């Protein structure tokens, strides 16, 4: 069976959920092998096995943490060169897409980014689905040259467990000086909020200009549903909520089971980031806000009244 | 300090964007084009760096059809010094890989310390061209800066990653990309608009860049689109006014959908 490489997205060995989604997709195409770059592979091994990784290639080099993207792309290229996989799957994260871009040039291989689904086509090669133009169109594509390199958006698939051998193969990579030019001189981990990761959450509650900068009702309602918190660009530009929570064309694209838009008018740039959510509800004072064209359910009213009442109602129902 | 800013002419995101049924490329007919909003941030950063330097020159580079000249003109009106427009019929349908090849070949013909890009185009939205350029040019990749500072030959950015915020530093030459968290782009002044008319714009073809026609265009793309489909519009659901019970009604809906 053909080997599919999955680049593991992790923080010091703690594997992030999109990696399990990639392993799930990889099993549709062949036999998944995880590629673990950095330290902490011992900790990651069991979880990778439980999502079907047959092999775990491990390489560690201080350059992976000290320099931006290029060393990882170089290591991955060396591994691909020696094992000739049928495809390489990478998470559509900030680093992931750039690693994929560099890898495509190095390997002279075709690249597809931000796939929302991957399947084996009639010839067995991966066929991808992408959501483009603010989610208004879907595109079916495949790579026609070299080894397909595909980055996949979070939530493309529900991770399914499967037993894999996860036999570890330590590989030696050599990182060139040319890859060590953009030095990471400082790294600040974002403070944990206790809420799910925005791009991975099954429910997202977002606030817009209508919050007036008060995210209390948004956070409280999100917590009652176990949801992640998002924000519109207007909110982020005003400094009311951090940039990393921005949903939209230039922020995160989310595709949760439920998206709650509160005080968000629904400009095209915002729609681009949430339009493919399964169910959408909105609360907005303006009954002509474009967001209402998208919703399954909408309340025309003040979010500062509607959300606290909804939060209480959820608590009541949960008893 | 020589700065090359790469800009893209894109269909207006507010317009009804679609694909050409015959070859699945972006159909540009009847849709207004403009300088990609996200590239305006790169132009702004280039101008800010140039203003702080003693002797700086900002060159705007665009690869694209005839209309791409409008994007270059806009950047010149904002204050860039000169333009280079790479245009060739065979480029139509090029993917990011071919685009990065043409850009890299053009950049190599120019003098540069910093190559500045936006974070992504507003049409293709891949966001990979800056990384590809750094790979092709063999220089430092300092990308997705939400803040950019240049001191002498050192460039430094703040990069807001998915889980952490990083400070990344490199010596020039470097490929730098900036996000929409950097300051808003300036509007062209009347003086700027007048001055832009006299600024030089060179037109280059692929032959001048040593790029073979077989290396670009739709046929040379390393991936291929087999179908494009318009997503059916979402149907508008139930909208209720809040008459004191809006929150309860909202939760009733969510409970019926099994979210509560």
Coordinates of C-alpha atoms in Angstrom, one line a residue:
Chain A
X1 CA 0.0 0.0 0.0
X2 CA 1.3 3.5 -0.8
X3 CA 2.7 5.5 1.9
X4 CA 1.2 8.9 2.8
X5 CA 3.3 11.3 4.9
X6 CA 1.5 13.5 7.5
X7 CA 3.5 16.3 9.1
X8 CA 2.6 16.3 12.8
X9 CA 1.5 19.7 14.2
X10 CA 2.5 19.8 17.8
X11 CA 3.7 21.9 20.7
X12 CA 6.6 20.1 22.5
X13 CA 5.0 16.7 21.8
X14 CA 1.4 17.6 22.4
X15 CA -0.3 16.7 19.1
X16 CA -2.9 19.2 17.9
X17 CA -6.3 17.9 16.7
X18 CA -5.8 18.8 12.9
X19 CA -3.0 16.1 12.8
X20 CA -5.6 13.5 13.8
X21 CA -7.8 14.8 11.0
X22 CA -4.9 14.5 8.5
X23 CA -4.2 10.9 9.6
X24 CA -7.9 10.1 9.1
X25 CA -7.8 11.5 5.6
X26 CA -4.5 9.8 4.9
X27 CA -6.1 6.4 5.5
X28 CA -8.4 7.0 2.6
X29 CA -5.3 7.4 0.3
X30 CA -2.9 4.7 1.7
X31 CA -0.9 3.9 4.7
X32 CA -0.2 6.9 6.9
X33 CA 3.2 7.7 8.3
X34 CA 3.6 10.6 10.7
X35 CA 6.5 12.9 10.4
X36 CA 7.5 14.3 13.8
X37 CA 10.0 17.2 13.7
X38 CA 11.3 18.5 17.0
X39 CA 11.3 17.2 20.6
X40 CA 8.7 15.3 22.5
X41 CA 8.1 12.5 20.1
X42 CA 7.9 9.9 22.9
X43 CA 4.9 11.8 24.2
X44 CA 3.2 12.0 20.8
X45 CA 3.7 8.4 19.7
X46 CA 0.7 6.8 21.4
X47 CA -1.8 9.3 20.2
X48 CA -0.4 9.0 16.6
X49 CA -0.7 5.2 16.9
X50 CA -4.4 5.6 18.0
X51 CA -5.2 7.5 14.8
X52 CA -3.6 4.9 12.5
X53 CA 0.0 6.0 12.0
X54 CA 1.9 2.9 10.9
X55 CA 5.3 4.6 11.1
X56 CA 6.6 7.7 12.9
X57 CA 9.6 9.3 11.4
X58 CA 11.4 11.4 14.0
X59 CA 14.0 14.1 13.4
X60 CA 15.1 16.6 15.9
X61 CA 17.4 19.6 15.3
X62 CA 17.6 22.8 17.3
X63 CA 17.1 24.7 14.0
X64 CA 13.4 23.7 14.0
X65 CA 12.7 25.8 17.0
X66 CA 15.3 28.6 16.4
X67 CA 14.4 29.5 12.8
X68 CA 11.3 30.2 10.9
X69 CA 9.8 27.4 8.6
X70 CA 12.8 26.8 6.3
X71 CA 14.6 24.1 8.3
X72 CA 11.3 22.1 8.6
X73 CA 10.8 22.4 4.9
X74 CA 14.3 21.2 4.3
X75 CA 14.0 18.2 6.6
X76 CA 10.7 17.2 5.1
X77 CA 12.1 17.4 1.6
X78 CA 15.0 15.1 2.5
X79 CA 12.6 12.6 4.0
X80 CA 10.3 12.7 0.9
X81 CA 13.4 12.2 -1.3
X82 CA 14.3 9.0 0.5
X83 CA 10.9 7.4 1.0
X84 CA 9.0 8.7 -2.2
X85 CA 5.5 8.8 -0.6
X86 CA 2.3 8.9 -2.7
X87 CA 1.3 12.3 -1.0
X88 CA 2.2 14.7 1.8
X89 CA -0.5 16.1 4.0
X90 CA 0.1 19.2 6.1
X91 CA -2.2 21.2 8.3
X92 CA -3.3 24.6 6.9
X93 CA -1.7 26.5 9.8
X94 CA 0.4 29.6 9.5
X95 CA 3.6 27.6 9.4
X96 CA 2.1 24.6 7.6
X97 CA 1.2 26.4 4.4
X98 CA 4.6 28.1 4.2
X99 CA 6.4 24.8 4.7
X100 CA 4.2 23.3 2.0
X101 CA 5.0 26.2 -0.4
X102 CA 8.8 25.8 0.1
X103 CA 8.5 22.0 -0.2
X104 CA 6.6 22.3 -3.5
X105 CA 9.5 24.4 -5.0
X106 CA 12.2 22.0 -3.6
X107 CA 10.5 18.9 -4.9
X108 CA 9.1 20.4 -8.1
X109 CA 5.7 19.0 -7.0
X110 CA 2.2 20.4 -7.3
X111 CA 0.6 22.1 -4.3
X112 CA -3.0 22.4 -3.2
X113 CA -3.7 24.6 -0.2
X114 CA -6.7 24.8 2.2
X115 CA -8.5 21.7 1.1
X116 CA -11.7 21.1 3.0
X117 CA -11.9 17.4 1.8
X118 CA -9.5 14.9 0.3
X119 CA -10.5 11.6 -1.3
X120 CA -8.8 9.0 -3.5
X121 CA -9.7 9.8 -7.1
X122 CA -10.5 7.2 -9.8
X123 CA -6.8 6.6 -10.3
X124 CA -6.2 6.4 -6.6
X125 CA -4.4 9.8 -6.5
X126 CA -5.7 12.4 -4.1
X127 CA -8.5 14.5 -5.2
X128 CA -9.3 17.7 -3.2
X129 CA -12.2 19.9 -2.5
X130 CA -11.5 23.6 -1.8
X131 CA -13.9 26.3 -0.8
X132 CA -13.1 29.6 -2.6
X133 CA -14.3 33.2 -3.2
X134 CA -15.6 33.7 0.3
X135 CA -17.0 30.2 0.4
X136 CA -19.3 30.9 -2.6
X137 CA -17.7 28.3 -4.9
X138 CA -16.2 24.8 -4.4
X139 CA -13.3 23.6 -6.6
X140 CA -12.3 20.0 -7.3
X141 CA -8.6 19.6 -8.1
X142 CA -5.7 17.2 -8.2
X143 CA -2.0 17.5 -8.4
X144 CA -0.6 16.6 -11.8
X145 CA 3.2 16.9 -11.2
X146 CA 5.5 15.2 -8.7
X147 CA 4.3 14.1 -5.3
X148 CA 1.0 15.8 -4.3
X149 CA 1.5 18.2 -1.4
X150 CA -1.8 19.1 0.2
X151 CA -2.6 21.4 3.1
X152 CA -5.9 20.7 4.8
X153 CA -8.0 23.1 6.8
X154 CA -9.0 22.2 10.4
X155 CA -12.4 20.5 10.8
X156 CA -12.3 19.0 7.2
X157 CA -13.2 15.7 8.7
X158 CA -14.1 14.2 12.1
X159 CA -11.0 12.4 13.4
X160 CA -11.6 8.6 13.5
X161 CA -9.5 6.4 15.6
X162 CA -7.7 3.3 14.1
X163 CA -4.9 1.2 15.4
X164 CA -1.5 1.8 13.8
X165 CA 1.9 0.3 14.7
X166 CA 3.5 3.7 15.0
X167 CA 7.0 2.1 14.7
X168 CA 9.5 4.8 15.2
X169 CA 12.3 5.5 12.7
X170 CA 14.7 8.1 13.7
X171 CA 16.0 9.9 10.6
X172 CA 19.1 12.1 10.2
X173 CA 18.6 15.4 8.4
X174 CA 21.1 18.1 7.6
X175 CA 20.0 21.6 7.8
X176 CA 21.9 24.1 5.6
X177 CA 23.1 27.5 6.7
X178 CA 20.8 29.0 4.0
X179 CA 17.8 27.7 6.0
X180 CA 19.0 29.4 9.2
X181 CA 18.6 33.0 8.2
X182 CA 15.3 34.0 9.8
X183 CA 15.9 33.6 13.5
X184 CA 13.1 33.4 16.1
X185 CA 14.5 35.7 18.8
X186 CA 11.5 35.5 21.1
X187 CA 8.4 33.3 21.4
X188 CA 5.5 34.0 23.6
X189 CA 2.9 31.3 24.1
X190 CA -0.6 32.6 24.0
X191 CA -2.3 32.5 27.4
X192 CA -4.6 29.5 27.7
X193 CA -8.3 30.6 27.9
X194 CA -9.7 27.2 28.8
X195 CA -11.9 27.4 25.7
X196 CA -11.5 25.3 22.6
X197 CA -9.2 26.3 19.9
X198 CA -11.1 28.6 17.5
X199 CA -10.4 26.7 14.3
X200 CA -11.0 23.3 15.9
X201 CA -14.2 24.1 17.9
X202 CA -17.5 22.6 17.0
X203 CA -19.3 25.8 18.3
X204 CA -18.1 29.3 17.8
X205 CA -19.6 32.4 19.3
X206 CA -18.3 35.7 17.7
X207 CA -18.8 39.3 18.6
X208 CA -18.7 42.3 16.4
X209 CA -18.9 46.1 16.5
X210 CA -22.3 45.7 18.3
X211 CA -20.6 44.6 21.4
X212 CA -19.3 48.1 21.9
X213 CA -16.1 46.5 23.1
X214 CA -17.8 44.5 26.0
X215 CA -17.1 40.8 25.3
X216 CA -18.6 39.7 28.7
X217 CA -21.9 38.5 27.2
X218 CA -20.1 36.8 24.3
X219 CA -17.7 34.9 26.5
X220 CA -20.5 33.9 29.0
X221 CA -22.7 32.6 26.2
X222 CA -19.7 30.8 24.6
X223 CA -18.9 29.2 28.0
X224 CA -22.5 28.0 28.5
X225 CA -22.2 26.1 25.2
X226 CA -18.6 25.0 25.5
X227 CA -17.8 27.2 22.5
X228 CA -14.8 29.1 21.2
X229 CA -14.9 32.9 21.0
X230 CA -14.3 34.7 17.8
X231 CA -14.3 38.4 16.7
X232 CA -14.9 40.4 13.6
X233 CA -12.2 42.5 12.0
X234 CA -13.8 45.8 13.3
X235 CA -13.4 44.5 16.9
X236 CA -9.8 43.5 16.4
X237 CA -8.9 46.8 14.6
X238 CA -10.4 48.6 17.6
X239 CA -8.2 46.7 19.9
X240 CA -11.2 45.2 21.8
X241 CA -10.1 41.6 21.3
X242 CA -6.8 40.0 20.2
X243 CA -6.0 39.5 16.5
X244 CA -5.7 35.8 16.9
X245 CA -9.4 35.5 17.4
X246 CA -10.4 37.3 14.2
X247 CA -12.7 35.3 11.9
X248 CA -12.8 36.3 8.3
X249 CA -10.8 36.6 5.1
X250 CA -7.7 37.9 6.8
X251 CA -8.2 36.0 10.0
X252 CA -9.2 32.5 10.7
X253 CA -11.6 30.5 8.6
X254 CA -14.0 28.4 10.7
X255 CA -16.5 25.8 9.7
X256 CA -18.1 24.7 13.0
X257 CA -21.4 22.8 13.5
X258 CA -22.8 26.0 14.9
X259 CA -21.7 29.6 14.4
X260 CA -23.3 32.4 16.5
X261 CA -22.7 35.9 15.2
X262 CA -23.6 38.6 17.7
X263 CA -23.4 42.3 16.7
X264 CA -21.8 41.4 13.4
X265 CA -23.2 43.0 10.3
X266 CA -21.8 40.3 8.0
X267 CA -19.5 42.0 5.5
X268 CA -18.1 39.8 2.7
X269 CA -14.7 39.7 4.5
X270 CA -16.4 38.2 7.6
X271 CA -18.6 35.8 5.6
X272 CA -15.5 34.5 3.9
X273 CA -14.4 33.1 7.3
X274 CA -17.6 31.5 8.5
X275 CA -20.0 31.0 5.6
X276 CA -19.4 27.2 5.4
X277 CA -20.6 26.7 9.0
X278 CA -23.3 24.0 9.2
X279 CA -25.8 26.1 11.3
X280 CA -25.6 29.9 11.6
X281 CA -27.5 32.0 14.0
X282 CA -27.3 35.8 14.5
X283 CA -28.3 38.5 17.0
X284 CA -28.2 42.0 15.6
X285 CA -30.1 45.3 16.3
X286 CA -30.3 46.1 12.6
X287 CA -32.9 44.0 10.9
X288 CA -31.3 44.8 7.5
X289 CA -27.9 43.5 8.5
X290 CA -26.6 41.3 5.7
X291 CA -25.8 38.5 8.2
X292 CA -29.5 37.8 8.4
X293 CA -29.4 36.6 4.8
X294 CA -27.2 33.6 5.9
X295 CA -28.8 32.6 9.1
X296 CA -30.9 29.6 10.0
X297 CA -32.3 31.6 12.9
X298 CA -32.0 35.2 13.8
X299 CA -33.0 37.5 16.6
X300 CA -33.4 41.2 15.9
X301 CA -32.4 42.8 19.2
X302 CA -29.7 44.0 21.5
X303 CA -27.1 41.4 22.1
X304 CA -26.5 42.8 25.6
X305 CA -30.1 41.7 26.5
X306 CA -30.5 38.7 24.3
X307 CA -27.3 36.8 25.1
X308 CA -27.4 37.0 28.9
X309 CA -31.0 35.8 28.7
X310 CA -29.9 32.9 26.4
X311 CA -27.0 32.1 28.8
X312 CA -29.4 31.8 31.7
X313 CA -31.8 29.7 29.6
X314 CA -29.0 27.3 28.7
X315 CA -28.1 27.0 32.4
X316 CA -31.7 26.4 33.3
X317 CA -32.0 23.6 30.7
X318 CA -28.8 22.0 31.8
X319 CA -30.3 22.0 35.3
Chain B
X1 CA 17.9 50.7 0.5
X2 CA 16.2 49.1 -2.5
X3 CA 12.7 47.8 -1.9
X4 CA 10.7 45.7 -4.4
X5 CA 7.0 45.4 -3.6
X6 CA 5.1 42.7 -5.3
X7 CA 1.5 43.5 -6.0
X8 CA -1.4 41.7 -7.6
X9 CA -4.3 43.1 -9.6
X10 CA -7.4 41.1 -8.4
X11 CA -11.1 41.0 -9.1
X12 CA -13.1 43.1 -6.6
X13 CA -14.1 40.9 -3.7
X14 CA -17.3 42.8 -3.5
X15 CA -18.3 41.9 -7.0
X16 CA -19.8 38.7 -8.2
X17 CA -16.6 36.6 -8.8
X18 CA -16.8 33.5 -10.9
X19 CA -14.9 31.0 -12.9
X20 CA -14.6 30.7 -16.7
X21 CA -16.5 27.5 -17.6
X22 CA -14.1 26.6 -20.4
X23 CA -10.9 26.4 -18.4
X24 CA -11.8 26.9 -14.7
X25 CA -9.6 30.1 -14.4
X26 CA -10.9 33.2 -12.8
X27 CA -13.3 35.0 -15.2
X28 CA -12.2 38.6 -15.1
X29 CA -14.7 39.9 -17.7
X30 CA -17.2 42.3 -16.4
X31 CA -15.6 42.3 -12.9
X32 CA -13.8 45.4 -11.8
X33 CA -10.2 44.8 -10.9
X34 CA -8.1 46.7 -8.4
X35 CA -4.8 46.6 -6.4
X36 CA -5.3 43.8 -3.9
X37 CA -6.2 45.4 -0.6
X38 CA -3.8 43.2 1.2
X39 CA -0.9 44.3 -1.0
X40 CA -1.7 48.0 -0.1
X41 CA -0.3 47.2 3.3
X42 CA 2.9 46.1 1.7
X43 CA 3.1 49.2 -0.3
X44 CA 2.5 51.3 2.8
X45 CA 5.3 49.5 4.7
X46 CA 7.7 50.0 1.8
X47 CA 7.0 53.7 1.7
X48 CA 7.4 54.0 5.5
X49 CA 10.7 52.2 5.4
X50 CA 11.8 54.3 2.4
X51 CA 10.9 57.6 4.2
X52 CA 13.1 56.7 7.1
X53 CA 16.1 55.7 5.0
X54 CA 18.5 58.2 3.5
X55 CA 18.6 56.9 0.0
X56 CA 15.8 54.5 -0.8
X57 CA 14.0 53.4 -3.9
X58 CA 10.7 51.6 -4.1
X59 CA 9.9 49.5 -7.2
X60 CA 6.5 48.1 -7.7
X61 CA 6.4 44.7 -9.5
X62 CA 3.3 43.1 -10.9
X63 CA 2.8 40.0 -13.0
X64 CA -0.5 40.0 -14.8
X65 CA -2.6 41.0 -17.8
X66 CA -2.8 44.5 -19.2
X67 CA -5.1 45.7 -16.5
X68 CA -2.5 44.9 -13.9
X69 CA -1.0 48.3 -14.9
X70 CA -3.8 49.9 -12.8
X71 CA -2.5 48.2 -9.7
X72 CA 1.0 49.5 -10.4
X73 CA -0.3 53.0 -11.1
X74 CA -2.1 53.0 -7.8
X75 CA 1.1 52.1 -5.9
X76 CA 3.0 54.8 -7.8
X77 CA 0.3 57.3 -6.8
X78 CA 0.7 56.3 -3.2
X79 CA 4.4 57.2 -3.5
X80 CA 6.4 54.3 -5.0
X81 CA 9.2 55.4 -7.4
X82 CA 8.9 53.2 -10.4
X83 CA 7.1 50.2 -11.8
X84 CA 7.8 46.9 -13.5
X85 CA 5.0 45.1 -15.3
X86 CA 5.6 41.6 -16.5
X87 CA 3.0 40.7 -19.0
X88 CA 2.8 37.9 -21.5
X89 CA -0.3 36.2 -22.9
X90 CA 1.1 32.8 -22.0
X91 CA 1.1 33.6 -18.3
X92 CA -2.7 33.3 -18.2
X93 CA -3.8 30.5 -15.8
X94 CA -0.4 30.3 -14.0
X95 CA -0.5 28.8 -10.6
X96 CA 1.4 30.1 -7.5
X97 CA 4.4 28.0 -8.5
X98 CA 4.7 29.6 -11.9
X99 CA 3.9 33.0 -10.6
X100 CA 6.6 32.8 -8.0
X101 CA 9.0 31.7 -10.8
X102 CA 8.2 34.8 -12.9
X103 CA 8.4 37.1 -9.9
X104 CA 11.7 35.6 -8.7
X105 CA 13.3 36.0 -12.2
X106 CA 12.1 39.6 -12.4
X107 CA 13.4 40.3 -8.8
X108 CA 16.8 38.9 -9.8
X109 CA 17.0 41.5 -12.6
X110 CA 16.3 44.3 -10.1
X111 CA 18.5 45.6 -7.3
X112 CA 17.0 44.7 -4.0
X113 CA 17.6 44.6 -0.2
X114 CA 14.0 43.8 0.7
X115 CA 11.2 42.2 -1.2
X116 CA 7.9 43.1 0.3
X117 CA 4.6 41.2 -0.2
X118 CA 1.1 41.2 1.2
X119 CA 0.0 38.3 3.3
X120 CA -2.1 36.7 0.5
X121 CA -4.0 37.7 -2.5
X122 CA -7.7 38.4 -2.0
X123 CA -8.7 36.1 -4.9
X124 CA -6.5 33.0 -4.8
X125 CA -5.8 33.4 -1.0
X126 CA -3.1 30.7 -0.9
X127 CA -0.7 32.9 1.0
X128 CA 2.3 30.9 -0.2
X129 CA 4.0 33.1 -2.8
X130 CA 6.3 34.9 -0.3
X131 CA 7.6 31.6 1.1
X132 CA 8.1 30.4 -2.4
X133 CA 10.0 33.5 -3.4
X134 CA 12.3 33.2 -0.4
X135 CA 12.9 29.5 -1.4
X136 CA 13.6 30.4 -5.0
X137 CA 15.8 33.5 -4.2
X138 CA 17.6 31.6 -1.5
X139 CA 17.2 34.5 1.0
X140 CA 15.7 34.9 4.4
X141 CA 11.9 34.5 4.8
X142 CA 10.5 36.9 7.3
X143 CA 6.8 36.5 6.7
X144 CA 3.4 37.4 8.1
X145 CA 4.6 40.4 10.1
X146 CA 1.9 42.2 12.1
X147 CA 4.6 44.7 12.9
X148 CA 7.7 45.5 10.8
X149 CA 10.8 47.3 11.8
X150 CA 14.0 47.9 9.7
X151 CA 17.2 49.1 11.4
X152 CA 20.2 49.2 9.1
X153 CA 20.4 45.8 7.5
X154 CA 18.2 44.1 10.1
X155 CA 14.5 43.4 9.6
X156 CA 12.4 42.4 12.5
X157 CA 8.7 41.4 12.6
X158 CA 6.1 40.3 15.1
X159 CA 4.5 37.2 13.8
X160 CA 1.2 36.1 15.3
X161 CA 1.2 32.4 14.8
X162 CA -1.6 30.0 15.6
X163 CA -0.4 29.3 19.2
X164 CA 2.3 31.8 19.9
X165 CA 3.6 35.2 19.0
X166 CA 7.1 35.2 17.7
X167 CA 9.7 37.9 17.0
X168 CA 11.6 37.0 13.9
X169 CA 14.8 38.7 12.8
X170 CA 17.0 38.5 9.7
X171 CA 19.6 40.4 7.8
X172 CA 18.9 41.7 4.4
X173 CA 18.4 40.6 1.7
X174 CA 15.0 39.2 2.8
X175 CA 11.5 38.5 1.6
X176 CA 9.1 40.1 4.0
X177 CA 5.3 39.8 4.0
X178 CA 3.0 41.9 6.2
X179 CA -0.5 41.4 7.4
X180 CA -3.5 43.7 7.7
X181 CA -2.5 44.4 11.3
X182 CA 0.1 46.8 10.0
X183 CA -1.0 50.4 9.6
X184 CA -3.7 51.2 7.0
X185 CA -2.4 52.3 3.6
X186 CA -2.4 56.0 2.8
X187 CA -4.6 57.4 0.1
X188 CA -2.9 58.9 -3.0
X189 CA -2.8 62.7 -2.7
X190 CA -3.6 64.9 -5.6
X191 CA 0.1 65.7 -5.9
X192 CA 0.8 61.9 -5.8
X193 CA -1.7 61.3 -8.6
X194 CA -0.1 63.9 -10.8
X195 CA 3.5 62.8 -10.0
X196 CA 2.6 59.2 -10.8
X197 CA 2.0 60.1 -14.4
X198 CA 5.6 60.9 -14.9
X199 CA 7.0 57.9 -13.1
X200 CA 8.6 55.2 -15.3
X201 CA 6.9 51.8 -15.7
X202 CA 8.9 49.2 -17.6
X203 CA 7.2 46.4 -19.4
X204 CA 8.9 43.1 -19.5
X205 CA 8.0 39.9 -21.3
X206 CA 9.0 36.3 -20.4
X207 CA 11.8 36.3 -23.0
X208 CA 13.6 39.1 -21.1
X209 CA 13.4 37.0 -17.9
X210 CA 14.7 33.8 -19.4
X211 CA 11.5 32.0 -18.6
X212 CA 10.3 29.6 -21.2
X213 CA 6.6 29.8 -22.2
X214 CA 6.3 26.1 -21.3
X215 CA 7.1 26.9 -17.7
X216 CA 4.0 29.1 -17.1
X217 CA 0.3 29.2 -17.9
X218 CA -2.5 26.8 -17.3
X219 CA -0.9 23.9 -19.2
X220 CA 2.2 24.1 -17.1
X221 CA 0.3 24.2 -13.8
X222 CA 1.3 21.4 -11.4
X223 CA -2.2 21.0 -10.3
X224 CA -5.4 20.9 -12.3
X225 CA -9.0 21.8 -11.6
X226 CA -11.5 19.3 -12.8
X227 CA -14.6 21.1 -11.6
X228 CA -15.8 24.4 -10.1
X229 CA -19.2 24.7 -8.6
X230 CA -21.2 27.5 -7.2
X231 CA -22.3 26.8 -3.7
X232 CA -26.1 27.0 -3.4
X233 CA -27.0 30.2 -1.6
X234 CA -28.0 29.7 2.0
X235 CA -31.7 29.9 2.5
X236 CA -32.8 32.6 4.9
X237 CA -34.2 31.0 8.0
X238 CA -36.6 32.3 10.7
X239 CA -35.9 35.9 12.0
X240 CA -37.7 37.0 15.1
X241 CA -37.8 40.4 16.8
X242 CA -36.7 40.5 20.5
X243 CA -39.8 41.3 22.4
X244 CA -38.3 40.4 25.8
X245 CA -38.0 36.7 25.0
X246 CA -35.4 36.8 22.3
X247 CA -32.8 34.9 24.3
X248 CA -35.2 32.2 25.3
X249 CA -36.3 31.8 21.7
X250 CA -32.7 31.5 20.5
X251 CA -32.1 28.7 23.0
X252 CA -35.3 27.0 22.0
X253 CA -34.0 26.9 18.4
X254 CA -30.6 25.6 19.5
X255 CA -32.2 23.0 21.7
X256 CA -34.3 21.8 18.8
X257 CA -31.1 21.4 16.8
X258 CA -29.6 19.5 19.7
X259 CA -26.9 22.1 20.5
X260 CA -28.1 22.5 24.0

